[in-house]
Amino acid sequence: MAGPGELGEGERERWRALRAASEAPRNPFMEPEFTEAVGLVRPGARIAVVYEGAEPAGFLPYERGPLGQGRAIGLGVSDAQGAILRPGLDVETGELLRACSLSSFAFDNLEAEQRLFVRYAAEEYATYVIDVEKGYETYESVLRAQSPKFLKTTLAKERRLGRQAGELRFVFDERDPAALRTLMEWKSAQYRRTGRRDRFAQEWITRLVGRLAGTRAAECSGTLSVLYAGERPVAAHFGLRSTSVLACWFPAYDPEFAKFSPGLVLHLRMAEAAAAAGIGMLDLGRGAAEYKDALKTGELPVYEGAVTRPGVGAALHWLSREPARRAHSFVRGRPQLASLAARTLKGAARLRRT
């Protein structure tokens, strides 16, 4: 067992080599830099290192809570989770949890290739992706075929935005801290406007994003993308990128320009810039949304659930998470209920503002 900052460079290089050997997309949330950043803001962060002789053969980043309740590193904000293992390595989950002093290990965005934990999943979800492996022009041709009205309308709005608000300028990797603060303010307002929990009201998430904004590693680099009209930002996104995947994380826009759909314009420019940088996939994350349906070219499965060991900690995990998860699943599976729930959240948010 080690703290996230206690791994030697040899172990970190071994971690990266194991990820390179995996069949899963090279998602930056699965890289050591993300775990190390979480370790700086979450005191319960740990890494289990599995050895074969003197050689590291696997890593499990996790967070340990009261009574040994464990969770995937950064659970709640991390969009890819699981263990980093040598292909074919046989690890017994109960033994691994005992070694970590864990009574349970919860996950909500488990990678599909995680055979160690997938059998314990309670739910399967889709994460939506944009394939730009063959270039942006090919992606645009896919959009023209599958949703021609969407692309035509969005490009027309982009032109109108430029005419009415000022010449458009897109920066794929903006380093201005003021732009990041603006994005977080927009996102907080969006959470409140839609009746959802404001993630940036949680200090550890704000600190985590701040640290990752300064992270510059080949397979995990904080990337702030901004669409400007004149000198004014109208839409922005902060995420993480590797050499092959841009993990989309926190997108938001200035509501004053909502009629121009600046968020959609931003995503098209992000796809274009990512393709030019050699990135083959944009991962839009789990959770249905109209903009994802319009932009996506495919879907990948991710899983939610938990591994538990018999005992008090496992019972507490069930009581704290399972009833709410089942209720959410029930609502999501019934479109009319889901629509009513969304309207209720927005109504409650309006009441709080007044």
XYZ file of C-alpha atoms in Angstrom, residues 18 87 113 209 263 265 282 310 313 353:
10
model
C 0.408 -1.456 -18.362
C -2.925 -8.648 -19.151
C -12.377 -4.204 -19.821
C -9.479 21.073 -11.078
C -21.674 25.109 -26.304
C -20.098 25.360 -31.505
C -13.591 12.599 -27.495
C -19.150 -9.762 4.585
C -18.786 -2.084 6.443
C -33.360 31.756 -6.199
